[in-house]
Tab-separated table of C-alpha atoms and ligand atoms in Angstrom:
chain	number	residue	atom	x	y	z
A	1	MET	CA	9.457	-81.651	-50.471
A	2	THR	CA	5.759	-82.318	-50.587
A	3	GLU	CA	3.621	-80.620	-53.209
A	4	ARG	CA	2.672	-77.227	-51.870
A	5	ALA	CA	-0.629	-75.434	-52.195
A	6	LYS	CA	-1.359	-73.555	-55.403
A	7	THR	CA	-1.683	-69.818	-55.641
A	8	GLU	CA	-3.946	-67.497	-57.543
A	9	VAL	CA	-2.776	-64.128	-58.864
A	10	LEU	CA	-4.233	-61.142	-57.054
A	11	ILE	CA	-1.879	-58.430	-58.359
A	12	SER	CA	0.125	-59.263	-61.480
A	13	GLN	CA	3.811	-58.707	-62.106
A	14	HIS	CA	2.919	-56.041	-64.657
A	15	GLN	CA	0.541	-54.228	-62.307
A	16	ILE	CA	3.256	-54.189	-59.642
A	17	ALA	CA	5.883	-52.832	-62.054
A	18	VAL	CA	3.612	-49.999	-63.196
A	19	ARG	CA	2.678	-49.072	-59.628
A	20	VAL	CA	6.266	-49.206	-58.327
A	21	ALA	CA	7.362	-46.776	-61.049
A	22	THR	CA	4.577	-44.357	-60.088
A	23	LEU	CA	5.383	-44.669	-56.380
A	24	ALA	CA	9.047	-43.953	-57.088
A	25	ASN	CA	8.091	-40.762	-58.907
A	26	GLU	CA	5.952	-39.667	-55.950
A	27	ILE	CA	8.753	-40.478	-53.494
A	28	ALA	CA	11.419	-38.721	-55.572
A	29	ALA	CA	9.219	-35.625	-55.737
A	30	ALA	CA	8.624	-35.595	-51.959
A	31	LEU	CA	12.049	-36.472	-50.546
A	32	PRO	CA	15.556	-35.162	-51.141
A	33	LYS	CA	17.653	-37.069	-53.658
A	34	ASP	CA	20.015	-38.104	-50.872
A	35	MET	CA	17.544	-40.064	-48.753
A	36	THR	CA	18.220	-43.137	-46.602
A	37	ILE	CA	16.021	-46.112	-47.259
A	38	VAL	CA	15.542	-48.472	-44.326
A	39	SER	CA	14.182	-51.722	-45.710
A	40	LEU	CA	12.511	-54.000	-43.161
A	41	LEU	CA	13.503	-57.620	-43.688
A	42	ARG	CA	12.619	-60.089	-44.734
A	43	GLY	CA	9.341	-59.299	-46.446
A	44	SER	CA	10.346	-56.087	-48.204
A	45	PHE	CA	13.537	-57.147	-49.980
A	46	VAL	CA	11.940	-57.720	-53.391
A	47	PHE	CA	9.921	-54.499	-53.231
A	48	THR	CA	13.011	-52.589	-52.096
A	49	ALA	CA	15.118	-53.976	-54.943
A	50	ASP	CA	12.602	-52.842	-57.541
A	51	LEU	CA	11.838	-49.565	-55.781
A	52	ILE	CA	15.453	-48.367	-55.614
A	53	ARG	CA	15.926	-48.981	-59.337
A	54	ALA	CA	12.703	-47.109	-60.060
A	55	LEU	CA	13.970	-44.335	-57.767
A	56	HIS	CA	17.146	-44.158	-59.819
A	57	ALA	CA	15.016	-43.695	-62.937
A	58	ALA	CA	13.178	-40.929	-61.048
A	59	GLY	CA	16.462	-39.165	-60.259
A	60	ALA	CA	17.000	-40.176	-56.617
A	61	GLN	CA	20.279	-41.417	-55.129
A	62	PRO	CA	19.326	-43.270	-51.932
A	63	GLN	CA	21.535	-44.938	-49.359
A	64	VAL	CA	20.077	-48.323	-48.465
A	65	GLU	CA	20.000	-49.930	-45.025
A	66	PHE	CA	18.359	-53.131	-43.833
A	67	MET	CA	16.871	-54.012	-40.479
A	68	THR	CA	15.230	-57.270	-39.422
A	69	LEU	CA	12.338	-56.902	-37.001
A	70	ALA	CA	10.201	-59.624	-35.466
A	71	SER	CA	6.822	-59.179	-33.875
A	72	TYR	CA	5.354	-61.530	-31.350
A	73	GLY	CA	1.849	-62.055	-30.104
A	74	ARG	CA	0.164	-60.788	-33.258
A	75	GLY	CA	-3.486	-61.691	-33.211
A	76	THR	CA	-3.269	-63.395	-29.841
A	77	THR	CA	-2.614	-60.504	-27.506
A	78	SER	CA	-3.438	-56.844	-27.741
A	79	SER	CA	0.129	-55.860	-26.906
A	80	GLY	CA	2.273	-57.654	-29.495
A	81	THR	CA	5.851	-56.589	-29.042
A	82	VAL	CA	8.382	-55.881	-31.743
A	83	GLU	CA	12.064	-56.694	-31.409
A	84	ILE	CA	15.192	-55.901	-33.372
A	85	VAL	CA	16.621	-59.176	-34.677
A	86	ARG	CA	19.335	-57.501	-36.735
A	87	ASP	CA	20.003	-53.794	-36.701
A	88	MET	CA	21.078	-51.528	-39.559
A	89	THR	CA	24.736	-50.568	-39.741
A	90	GLU	CA	24.842	-46.826	-40.443
A	91	SER	CA	23.589	-43.936	-38.342
A	92	VAL	CA	20.356	-42.246	-39.414
A	93	GLU	CA	21.096	-39.062	-37.472
A	94	GLY	CA	20.211	-36.022	-39.533
A	95	ARG	CA	19.012	-38.189	-42.426
A	96	ASP	CA	15.779	-38.049	-44.393
A	97	VAL	CA	14.592	-41.625	-43.968
A	98	LEU	CA	12.137	-43.648	-45.980
A	99	ILE	CA	11.125	-46.854	-44.194
A	100	VAL	CA	10.121	-49.516	-46.712
A	101	ASP	CA	7.969	-52.460	-45.688
A	102	ASP	CA	5.915	-55.102	-47.432
A	103	ILE	CA	2.557	-54.648	-45.735
A	104	LEU	CA	0.903	-52.415	-43.172
A	105	GLU	CA	-1.496	-54.436	-41.086
A	106	SER	CA	-1.684	-53.939	-37.298
A	107	GLY	CA	0.823	-51.124	-37.634
A	108	ARG	CA	2.981	-52.365	-34.758
A	109	THR	CA	6.075	-53.099	-36.843
A	110	LEU	CA	6.055	-49.736	-38.576
A	111	THR	CA	5.247	-47.811	-35.401
A	112	PHE	CA	8.219	-49.463	-33.721
A	113	ALA	CA	10.511	-48.723	-36.684
A	114	ARG	CA	9.344	-45.119	-37.020
A	115	ASP	CA	9.763	-44.386	-33.298
A	116	LEU	CA	13.186	-46.039	-33.243
A	117	ILE	CA	14.461	-44.062	-36.216
A	118	THR	CA	12.951	-40.820	-34.941
A	119	GLY	CA	14.595	-41.467	-31.569
A	120	ARG	CA	17.940	-41.916	-33.289
A	121	GLY	CA	17.737	-38.370	-34.592
A	122	ALA	CA	16.565	-38.747	-38.183
A	123	LYS	CA	15.717	-35.397	-39.761
A	124	SER	CA	12.495	-36.783	-41.235
A	125	VAL	CA	10.846	-40.193	-41.374
A	126	ARG	CA	8.483	-41.275	-44.119
A	127	ILE	CA	6.917	-44.695	-44.719
A	128	ALA	CA	6.370	-46.590	-47.972
A	129	VAL	CA	4.530	-49.916	-48.070
A	130	LEU	CA	3.724	-52.123	-50.998
A	131	LEU	CA	0.412	-53.219	-49.480
A	132	GLU	CA	-2.047	-51.953	-46.928
A	133	LYS	CA	-4.880	-53.861	-45.293
A	134	PRO	CA	-7.387	-51.349	-43.988
A	135	GLY	CA	-9.449	-51.942	-40.886
A	136	LYS	CA	-6.745	-54.078	-39.281
A	137	ARG	CA	-4.888	-51.396	-37.379
A	138	ALA	CA	-4.130	-52.030	-33.681
A	139	VAL	CA	-2.186	-48.783	-33.429
A	140	GLU	CA	-2.825	-45.590	-35.305
A	141	ILE	CA	-0.289	-45.128	-38.079
A	142	ASP	CA	-0.493	-44.286	-41.749
A	143	ALA	CA	1.954	-44.846	-44.563
A	144	ASP	CA	2.944	-41.864	-46.711
A	145	PHE	CA	3.196	-44.015	-49.829
A	146	VAL	CA	1.019	-47.080	-50.464
A	147	GLY	CA	1.297	-49.398	-53.452
A	148	PHE	CA	-1.995	-51.237	-53.228
A	149	VAL	CA	-4.822	-51.512	-50.750
A	150	VAL	CA	-5.784	-55.184	-50.444
A	151	GLU	CA	-8.744	-56.884	-48.859
A	152	ASP	CA	-8.269	-58.863	-45.681
A	153	LYS	CA	-6.844	-62.063	-47.168
A	154	PHE	CA	-3.470	-63.619	-46.445
A	155	VAL	CA	-1.254	-62.773	-49.409
A	156	VAL	CA	2.080	-64.208	-50.561
A	157	GLY	CA	4.691	-63.567	-53.218
A	158	TYR	CA	6.921	-60.671	-54.245
A	159	GLY	CA	8.813	-61.118	-50.956
A	160	LEU	CA	5.832	-61.942	-48.750
A	161	ASP	CA	5.811	-65.400	-47.244
A	162	TYR	CA	3.734	-68.077	-45.681
A	163	ALA	CA	6.039	-70.038	-43.315
A	164	ASN	CA	9.029	-68.636	-45.252
A	165	ARG	CA	7.756	-69.998	-48.574
A	166	TYR	CA	6.350	-68.320	-51.697
A	167	ARG	CA	8.643	-65.268	-51.491
A	168	GLU	CA	9.963	-65.970	-54.993
A	169	LEU	CA	6.631	-65.540	-56.781
A	170	PRO	CA	6.847	-62.537	-59.120
A	171	PHE	CA	3.220	-61.591	-58.369
A	172	ILE	CA	1.085	-61.063	-55.261
A	173	GLY	CA	-1.179	-64.042	-54.799
A	174	VAL	CA	-3.460	-65.847	-52.439
A	175	ILE	CA	-3.051	-69.460	-51.470
A	176	THR	CA	-5.816	-71.659	-52.789
A	177	ALA	CA	-6.320	-75.088	-51.235
B	1	IMP	P1	2.002	-55.417	-38.561
B	1	IMP	O1	1.561	-54.226	-39.393
B	1	IMP	O2	2.917	-55.068	-37.451
B	1	IMP	O3	0.822	-56.252	-38.144
B	1	IMP	O4	2.909	-56.414	-39.370
B	1	IMP	C1	2.897	-56.580	-40.685
B	1	IMP	C2	3.821	-57.740	-40.940
B	1	IMP	O5	3.112	-58.969	-40.834
B	1	IMP	C3	4.332	-57.665	-42.361
B	1	IMP	O6	5.584	-57.049	-42.421
B	1	IMP	C4	4.354	-59.115	-42.791
B	1	IMP	O7	5.622	-59.678	-42.518
B	1	IMP	C5	3.328	-59.800	-41.949
B	1	IMP	N1	2.048	-59.963	-42.687
B	1	IMP	C6	0.883	-59.349	-42.419
B	1	IMP	N2	-0.077	-59.718	-43.289
B	1	IMP	C7	0.513	-60.588	-44.147
B	1	IMP	C8	0.026	-61.314	-45.294
B	1	IMP	O8	-1.130	-61.239	-45.736
B	1	IMP	N3	0.941	-62.097	-45.917
B	1	IMP	C9	2.241	-62.219	-45.502
B	1	IMP	N4	2.717	-61.549	-44.434
B	1	IMP	C10	1.865	-60.747	-43.758
B	2	MG	MG1	7.540	-58.498	-42.445
């Protein structure tokens, strides 16, 4: 493999750990113990793994589901569509759901996920994102729980990728040339 571009730390491993613990406390206070987490793959798997352990420390006992969504046409058309690549396995009917995603940008992915889960009869649907980029929304949607608001730069690490690389970085970084 050729040498890949270097990265610069934007949010450190320690900053993430502190914030995730706080978020978990907020989530545990707002949702019933017996919530269903729907983690949107692939970007949110690292955040989800840390969040559920922090939720345990905060007294919650979540069920955990995974769903892979893909969005097309982002940035090129105004009507980017979202598709289910791999669905979750359990029913969300009557469940208090917390959708967990890596980053809220255009809002299309989370709008699709929220509407889908609502349509399947969830009792309540809340959204937690590690990162939010303001001013980039194509559809109006807000997350109930936000880890960090970041400026409009392409970020990688802690599950987030560039061309399916950099997910393993323990921090959130930006690619430097
Ligand atoms: P949107 O809110 O539907 O535009 O989609 C957000 C999705 O785009 C996220 O789940 C990420 O997979 C991806 N994404 C958006 N911004 C970034 C970034 O800065 N780094 C890595 N992935 C990103
Ligand atoms: Mg993603």
